[in-house]
CSV table of N, CA and C in Angstrom, one decimal:
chain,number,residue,atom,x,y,z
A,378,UNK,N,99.3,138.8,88.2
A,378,UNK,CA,99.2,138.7,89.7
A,378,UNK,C,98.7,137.4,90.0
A,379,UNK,N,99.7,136.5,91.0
A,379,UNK,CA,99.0,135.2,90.9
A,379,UNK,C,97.5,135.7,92.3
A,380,UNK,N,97.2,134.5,92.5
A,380,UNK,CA,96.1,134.2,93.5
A,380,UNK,C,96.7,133.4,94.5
A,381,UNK,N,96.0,133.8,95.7
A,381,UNK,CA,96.0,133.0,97.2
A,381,UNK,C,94.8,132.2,97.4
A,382,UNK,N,95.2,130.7,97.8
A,382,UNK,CA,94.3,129.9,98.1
A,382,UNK,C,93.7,129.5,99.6
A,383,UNK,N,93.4,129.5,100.1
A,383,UNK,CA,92.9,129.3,101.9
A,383,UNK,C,92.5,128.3,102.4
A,384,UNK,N,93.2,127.3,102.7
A,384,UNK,CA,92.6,126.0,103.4
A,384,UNK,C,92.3,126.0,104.5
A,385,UNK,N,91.0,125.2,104.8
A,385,UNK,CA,90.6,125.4,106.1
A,385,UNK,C,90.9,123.3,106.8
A,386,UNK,N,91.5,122.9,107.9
A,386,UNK,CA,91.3,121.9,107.8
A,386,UNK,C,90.3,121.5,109.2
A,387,UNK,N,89.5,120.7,109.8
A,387,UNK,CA,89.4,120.5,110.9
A,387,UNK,C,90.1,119.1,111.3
A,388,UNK,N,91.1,118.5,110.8
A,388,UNK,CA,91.7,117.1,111.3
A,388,UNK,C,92.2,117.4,112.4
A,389,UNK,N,92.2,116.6,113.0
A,389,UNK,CA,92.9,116.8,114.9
A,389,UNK,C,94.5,117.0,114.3
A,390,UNK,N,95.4,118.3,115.1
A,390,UNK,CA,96.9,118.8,115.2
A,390,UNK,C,97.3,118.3,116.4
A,391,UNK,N,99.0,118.0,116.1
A,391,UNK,CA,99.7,117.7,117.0
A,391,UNK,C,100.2,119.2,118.0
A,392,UNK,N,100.3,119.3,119.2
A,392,UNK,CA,100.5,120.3,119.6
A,392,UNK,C,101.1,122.0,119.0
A,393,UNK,N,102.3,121.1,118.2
A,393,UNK,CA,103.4,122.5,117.3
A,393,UNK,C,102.3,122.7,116.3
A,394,UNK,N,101.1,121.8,116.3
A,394,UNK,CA,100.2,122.4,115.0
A,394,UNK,C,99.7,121.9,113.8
A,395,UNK,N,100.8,120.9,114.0
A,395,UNK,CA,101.1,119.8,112.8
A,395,UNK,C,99.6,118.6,112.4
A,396,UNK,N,99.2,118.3,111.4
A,396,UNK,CA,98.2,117.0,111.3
A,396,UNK,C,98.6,116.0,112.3
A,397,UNK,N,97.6,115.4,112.6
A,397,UNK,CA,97.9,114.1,113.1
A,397,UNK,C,96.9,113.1,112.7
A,398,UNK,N,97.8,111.9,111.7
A,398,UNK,CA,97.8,111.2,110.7
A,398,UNK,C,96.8,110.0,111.8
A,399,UNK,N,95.6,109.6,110.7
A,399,UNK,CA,94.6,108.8,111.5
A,399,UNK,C,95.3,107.8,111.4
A,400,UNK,N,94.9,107.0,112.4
A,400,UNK,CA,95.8,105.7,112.0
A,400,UNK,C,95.3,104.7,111.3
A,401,UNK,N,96.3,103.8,110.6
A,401,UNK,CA,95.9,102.7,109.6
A,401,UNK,C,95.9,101.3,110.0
A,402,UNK,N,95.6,100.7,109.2
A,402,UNK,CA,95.5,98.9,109.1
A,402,UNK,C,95.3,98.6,107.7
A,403,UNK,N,96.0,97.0,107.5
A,403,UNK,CA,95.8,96.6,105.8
A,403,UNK,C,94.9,95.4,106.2
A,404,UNK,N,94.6,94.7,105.1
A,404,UNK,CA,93.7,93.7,105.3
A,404,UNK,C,94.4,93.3,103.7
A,405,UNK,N,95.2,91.8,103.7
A,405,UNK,CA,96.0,91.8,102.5
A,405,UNK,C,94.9,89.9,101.7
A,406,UNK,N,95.0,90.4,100.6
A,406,UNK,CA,93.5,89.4,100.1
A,406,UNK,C,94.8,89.1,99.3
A,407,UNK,N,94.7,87.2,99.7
A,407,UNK,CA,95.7,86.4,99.0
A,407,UNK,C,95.2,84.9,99.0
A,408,UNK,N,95.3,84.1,98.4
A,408,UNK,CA,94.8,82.7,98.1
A,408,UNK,C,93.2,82.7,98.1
A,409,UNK,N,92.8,83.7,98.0
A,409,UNK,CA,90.7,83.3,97.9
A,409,UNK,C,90.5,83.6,99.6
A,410,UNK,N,91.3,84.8,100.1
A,410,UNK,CA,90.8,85.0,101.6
A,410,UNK,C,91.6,85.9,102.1
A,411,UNK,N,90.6,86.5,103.3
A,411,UNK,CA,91.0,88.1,103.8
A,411,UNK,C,92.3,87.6,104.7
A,412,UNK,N,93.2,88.7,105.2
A,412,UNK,CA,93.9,88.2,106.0
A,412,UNK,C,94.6,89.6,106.9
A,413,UNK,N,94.2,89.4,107.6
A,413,UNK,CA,93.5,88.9,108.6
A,413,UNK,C,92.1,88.2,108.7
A,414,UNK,N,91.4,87.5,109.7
A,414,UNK,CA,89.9,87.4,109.5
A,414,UNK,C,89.6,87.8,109.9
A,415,UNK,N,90.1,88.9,111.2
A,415,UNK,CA,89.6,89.0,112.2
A,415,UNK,C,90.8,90.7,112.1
A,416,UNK,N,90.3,91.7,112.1
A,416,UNK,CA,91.0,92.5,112.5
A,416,UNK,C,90.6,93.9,113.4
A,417,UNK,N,91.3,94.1,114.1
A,417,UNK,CA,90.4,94.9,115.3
A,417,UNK,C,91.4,96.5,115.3
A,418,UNK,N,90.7,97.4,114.8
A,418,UNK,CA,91.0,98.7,115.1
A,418,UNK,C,90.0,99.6,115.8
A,419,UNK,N,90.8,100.8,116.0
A,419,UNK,CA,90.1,102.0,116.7
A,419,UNK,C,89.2,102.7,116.0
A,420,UNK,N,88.2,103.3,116.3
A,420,UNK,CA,87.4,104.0,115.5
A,420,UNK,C,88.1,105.0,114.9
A,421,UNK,N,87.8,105.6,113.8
A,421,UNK,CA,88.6,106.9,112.8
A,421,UNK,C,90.2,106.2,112.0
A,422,UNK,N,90.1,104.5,112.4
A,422,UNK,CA,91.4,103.9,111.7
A,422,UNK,C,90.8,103.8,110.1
A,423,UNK,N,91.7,104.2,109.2
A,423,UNK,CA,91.4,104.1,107.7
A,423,UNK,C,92.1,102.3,107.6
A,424,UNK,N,91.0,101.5,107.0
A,424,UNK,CA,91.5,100.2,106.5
A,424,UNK,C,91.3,100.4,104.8
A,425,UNK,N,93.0,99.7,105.0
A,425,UNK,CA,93.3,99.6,103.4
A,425,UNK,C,93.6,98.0,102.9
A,426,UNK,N,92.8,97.5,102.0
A,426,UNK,CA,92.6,96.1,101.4
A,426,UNK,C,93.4,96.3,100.4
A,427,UNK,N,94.7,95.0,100.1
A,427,UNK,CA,95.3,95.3,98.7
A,427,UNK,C,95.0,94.0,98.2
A,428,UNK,N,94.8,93.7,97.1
A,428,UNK,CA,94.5,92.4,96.5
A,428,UNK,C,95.9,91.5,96.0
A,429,UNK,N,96.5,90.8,96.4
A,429,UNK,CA,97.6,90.1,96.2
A,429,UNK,C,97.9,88.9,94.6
A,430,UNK,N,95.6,88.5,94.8
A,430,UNK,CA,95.8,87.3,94.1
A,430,UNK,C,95.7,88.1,92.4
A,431,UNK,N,96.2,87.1,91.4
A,431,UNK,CA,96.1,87.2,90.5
A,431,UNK,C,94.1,87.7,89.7
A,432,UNK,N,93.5,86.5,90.7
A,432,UNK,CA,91.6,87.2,90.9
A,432,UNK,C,91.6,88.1,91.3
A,433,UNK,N,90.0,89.1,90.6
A,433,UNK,CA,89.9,90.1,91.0
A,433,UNK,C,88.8,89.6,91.8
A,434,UNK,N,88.4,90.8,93.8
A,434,UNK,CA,87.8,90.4,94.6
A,434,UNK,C,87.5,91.4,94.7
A,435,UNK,N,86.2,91.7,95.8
A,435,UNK,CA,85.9,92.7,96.1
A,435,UNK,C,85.8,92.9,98.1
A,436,UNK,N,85.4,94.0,98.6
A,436,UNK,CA,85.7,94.3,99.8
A,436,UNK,C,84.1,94.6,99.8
A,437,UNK,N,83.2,94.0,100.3
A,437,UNK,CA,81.8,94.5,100.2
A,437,UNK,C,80.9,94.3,101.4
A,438,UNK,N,80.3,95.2,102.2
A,438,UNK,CA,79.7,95.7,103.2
A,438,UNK,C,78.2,96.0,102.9
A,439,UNK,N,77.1,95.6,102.5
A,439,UNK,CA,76.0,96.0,102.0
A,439,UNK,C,75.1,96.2,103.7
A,440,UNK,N,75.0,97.2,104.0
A,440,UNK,CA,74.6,97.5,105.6
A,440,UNK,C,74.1,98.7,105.6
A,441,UNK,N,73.2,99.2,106.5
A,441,UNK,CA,73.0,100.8,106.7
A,441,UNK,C,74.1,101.2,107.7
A,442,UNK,N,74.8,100.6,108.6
A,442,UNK,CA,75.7,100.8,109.3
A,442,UNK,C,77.1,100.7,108.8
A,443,UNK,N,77.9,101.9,108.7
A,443,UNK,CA,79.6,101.3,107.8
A,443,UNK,C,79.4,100.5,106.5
A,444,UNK,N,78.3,101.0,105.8
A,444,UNK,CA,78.7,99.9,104.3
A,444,UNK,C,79.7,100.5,103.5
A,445,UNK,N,80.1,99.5,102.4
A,445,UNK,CA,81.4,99.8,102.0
A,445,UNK,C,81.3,99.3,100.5
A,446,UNK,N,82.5,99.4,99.3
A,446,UNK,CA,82.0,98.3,98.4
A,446,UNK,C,83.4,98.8,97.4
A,447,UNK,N,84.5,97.7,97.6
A,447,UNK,CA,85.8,98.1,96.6
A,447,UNK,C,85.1,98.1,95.3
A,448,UNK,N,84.4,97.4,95.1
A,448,UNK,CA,84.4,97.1,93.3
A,448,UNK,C,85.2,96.2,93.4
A,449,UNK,N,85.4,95.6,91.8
A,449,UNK,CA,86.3,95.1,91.5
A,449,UNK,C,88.0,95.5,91.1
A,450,UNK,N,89.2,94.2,92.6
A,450,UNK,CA,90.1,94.9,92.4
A,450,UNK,C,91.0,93.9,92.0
A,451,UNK,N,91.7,94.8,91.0
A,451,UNK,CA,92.6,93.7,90.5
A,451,UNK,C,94.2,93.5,90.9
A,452,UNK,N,94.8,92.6,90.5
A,452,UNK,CA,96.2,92.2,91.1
A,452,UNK,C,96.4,93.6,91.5
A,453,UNK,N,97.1,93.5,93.2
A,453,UNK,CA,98.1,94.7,93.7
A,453,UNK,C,96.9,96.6,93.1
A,454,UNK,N,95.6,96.2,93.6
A,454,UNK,CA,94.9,97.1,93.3
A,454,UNK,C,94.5,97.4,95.0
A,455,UNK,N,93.9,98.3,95.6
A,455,UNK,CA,93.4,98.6,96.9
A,455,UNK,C,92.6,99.8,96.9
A,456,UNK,N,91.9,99.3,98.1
A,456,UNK,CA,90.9,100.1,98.5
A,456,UNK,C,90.5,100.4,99.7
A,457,UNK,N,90.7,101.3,100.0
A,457,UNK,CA,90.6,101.9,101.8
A,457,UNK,C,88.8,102.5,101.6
A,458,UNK,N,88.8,101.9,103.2
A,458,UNK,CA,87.7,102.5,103.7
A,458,UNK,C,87.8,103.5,105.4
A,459,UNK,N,87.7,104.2,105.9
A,459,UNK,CA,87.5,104.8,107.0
A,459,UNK,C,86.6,104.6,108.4
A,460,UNK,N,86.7,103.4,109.3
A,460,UNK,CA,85.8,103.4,110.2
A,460,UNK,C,85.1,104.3,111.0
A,461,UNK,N,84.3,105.2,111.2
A,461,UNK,CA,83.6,106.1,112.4
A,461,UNK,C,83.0,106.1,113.4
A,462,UNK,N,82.5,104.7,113.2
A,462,UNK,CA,81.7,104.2,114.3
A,462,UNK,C,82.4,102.8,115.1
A,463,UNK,N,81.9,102.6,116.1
A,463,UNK,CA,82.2,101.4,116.8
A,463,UNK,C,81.3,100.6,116.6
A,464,UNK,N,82.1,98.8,116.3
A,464,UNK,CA,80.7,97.9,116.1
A,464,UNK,C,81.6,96.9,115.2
A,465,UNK,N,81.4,95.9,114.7
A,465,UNK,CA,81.9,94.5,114.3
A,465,UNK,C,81.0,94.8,112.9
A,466,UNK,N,81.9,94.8,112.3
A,466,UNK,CA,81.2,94.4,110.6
A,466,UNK,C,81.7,93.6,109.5
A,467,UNK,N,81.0,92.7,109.4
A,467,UNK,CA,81.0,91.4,108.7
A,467,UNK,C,81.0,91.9,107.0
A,468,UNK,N,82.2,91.6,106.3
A,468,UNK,CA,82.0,92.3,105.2
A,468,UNK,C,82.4,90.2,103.9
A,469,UNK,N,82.1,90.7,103.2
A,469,UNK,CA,82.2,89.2,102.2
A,469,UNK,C,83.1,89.9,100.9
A,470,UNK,N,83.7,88.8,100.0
A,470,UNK,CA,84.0,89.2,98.3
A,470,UNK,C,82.5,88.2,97.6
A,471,UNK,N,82.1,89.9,96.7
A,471,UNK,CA,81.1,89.1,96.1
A,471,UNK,C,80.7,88.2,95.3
A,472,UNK,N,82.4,88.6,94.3
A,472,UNK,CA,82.9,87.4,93.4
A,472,UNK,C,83.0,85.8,94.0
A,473,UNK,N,83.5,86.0,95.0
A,473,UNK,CA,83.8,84.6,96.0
A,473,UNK,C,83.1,84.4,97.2
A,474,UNK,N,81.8,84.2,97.3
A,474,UNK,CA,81.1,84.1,98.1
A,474,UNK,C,81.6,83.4,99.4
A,475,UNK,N,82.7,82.6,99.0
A,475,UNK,CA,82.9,81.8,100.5
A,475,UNK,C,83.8,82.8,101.4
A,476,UNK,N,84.5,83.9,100.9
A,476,UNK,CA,85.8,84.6,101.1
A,476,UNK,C,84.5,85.9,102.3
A,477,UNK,N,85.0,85.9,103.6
A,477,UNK,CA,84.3,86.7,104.7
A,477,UNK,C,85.5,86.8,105.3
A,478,UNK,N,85.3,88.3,106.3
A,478,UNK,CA,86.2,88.7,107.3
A,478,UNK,C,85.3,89.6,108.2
A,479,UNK,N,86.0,90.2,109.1
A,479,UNK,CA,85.1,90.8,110.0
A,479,UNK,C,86.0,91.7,110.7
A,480,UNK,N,85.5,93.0,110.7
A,480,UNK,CA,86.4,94.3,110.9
A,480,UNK,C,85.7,95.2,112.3
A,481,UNK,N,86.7,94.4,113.5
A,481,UNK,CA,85.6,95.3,114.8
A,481,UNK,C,86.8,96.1,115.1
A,482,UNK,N,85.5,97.5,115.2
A,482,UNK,CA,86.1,99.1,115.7
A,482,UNK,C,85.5,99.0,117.0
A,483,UNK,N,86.6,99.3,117.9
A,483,UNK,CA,86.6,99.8,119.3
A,483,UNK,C,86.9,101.7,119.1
């Protein structure tokens, strides 16, 4: 006799009932820099960082507010993070100290 499983979700539904998919943004790391530098989403948008360069970088946020921290990622590697709050955060690669961007949630 197999088994029933029960999922409970609370993600916001589209009227007929359906998920409704948070919305996204990329942030694409190529030549030793974020790119965008500057990119501006809504709160609850998932940012996804994919690494382009042959170096491995990191996406790192060391903050009590939205910190964050890819690790090391390598060629065509990514790493999403989820904004919840509203506010401007300055994030760096730690490998490449000169490499900054800055991710403001409205």
């Amino acid at each position: 006799i197999g088994s029933v499983l029960w999922a409970c979700s609370s993600a916001p539904t589209h009227a007929g009932g359906q998920p409704t998919p948070e919305p996204v943004a990329e942030v694409v790391i190529s030549d030793y820099k974020f790119v965008p530098l500057t990119l501006t989403v809504a709160v609850g948008t998932t940012v996804t960082w994919v690494n382009h360069d042959m170096a491995r970088h990191t996406a790192t946020r060391h903050s009590s507010d939205e910190p964050f921290d890819s690790g090391l990622l390598g060629n065509q590697q990514i790493f999403t993070h989820t904004f919840r709050t509203a506010g401007s955060y300055r994030y760096i690669c730690t490998a490449h100290s000169g490499m900054q961007a800055t991710i403001v949630v409205r």
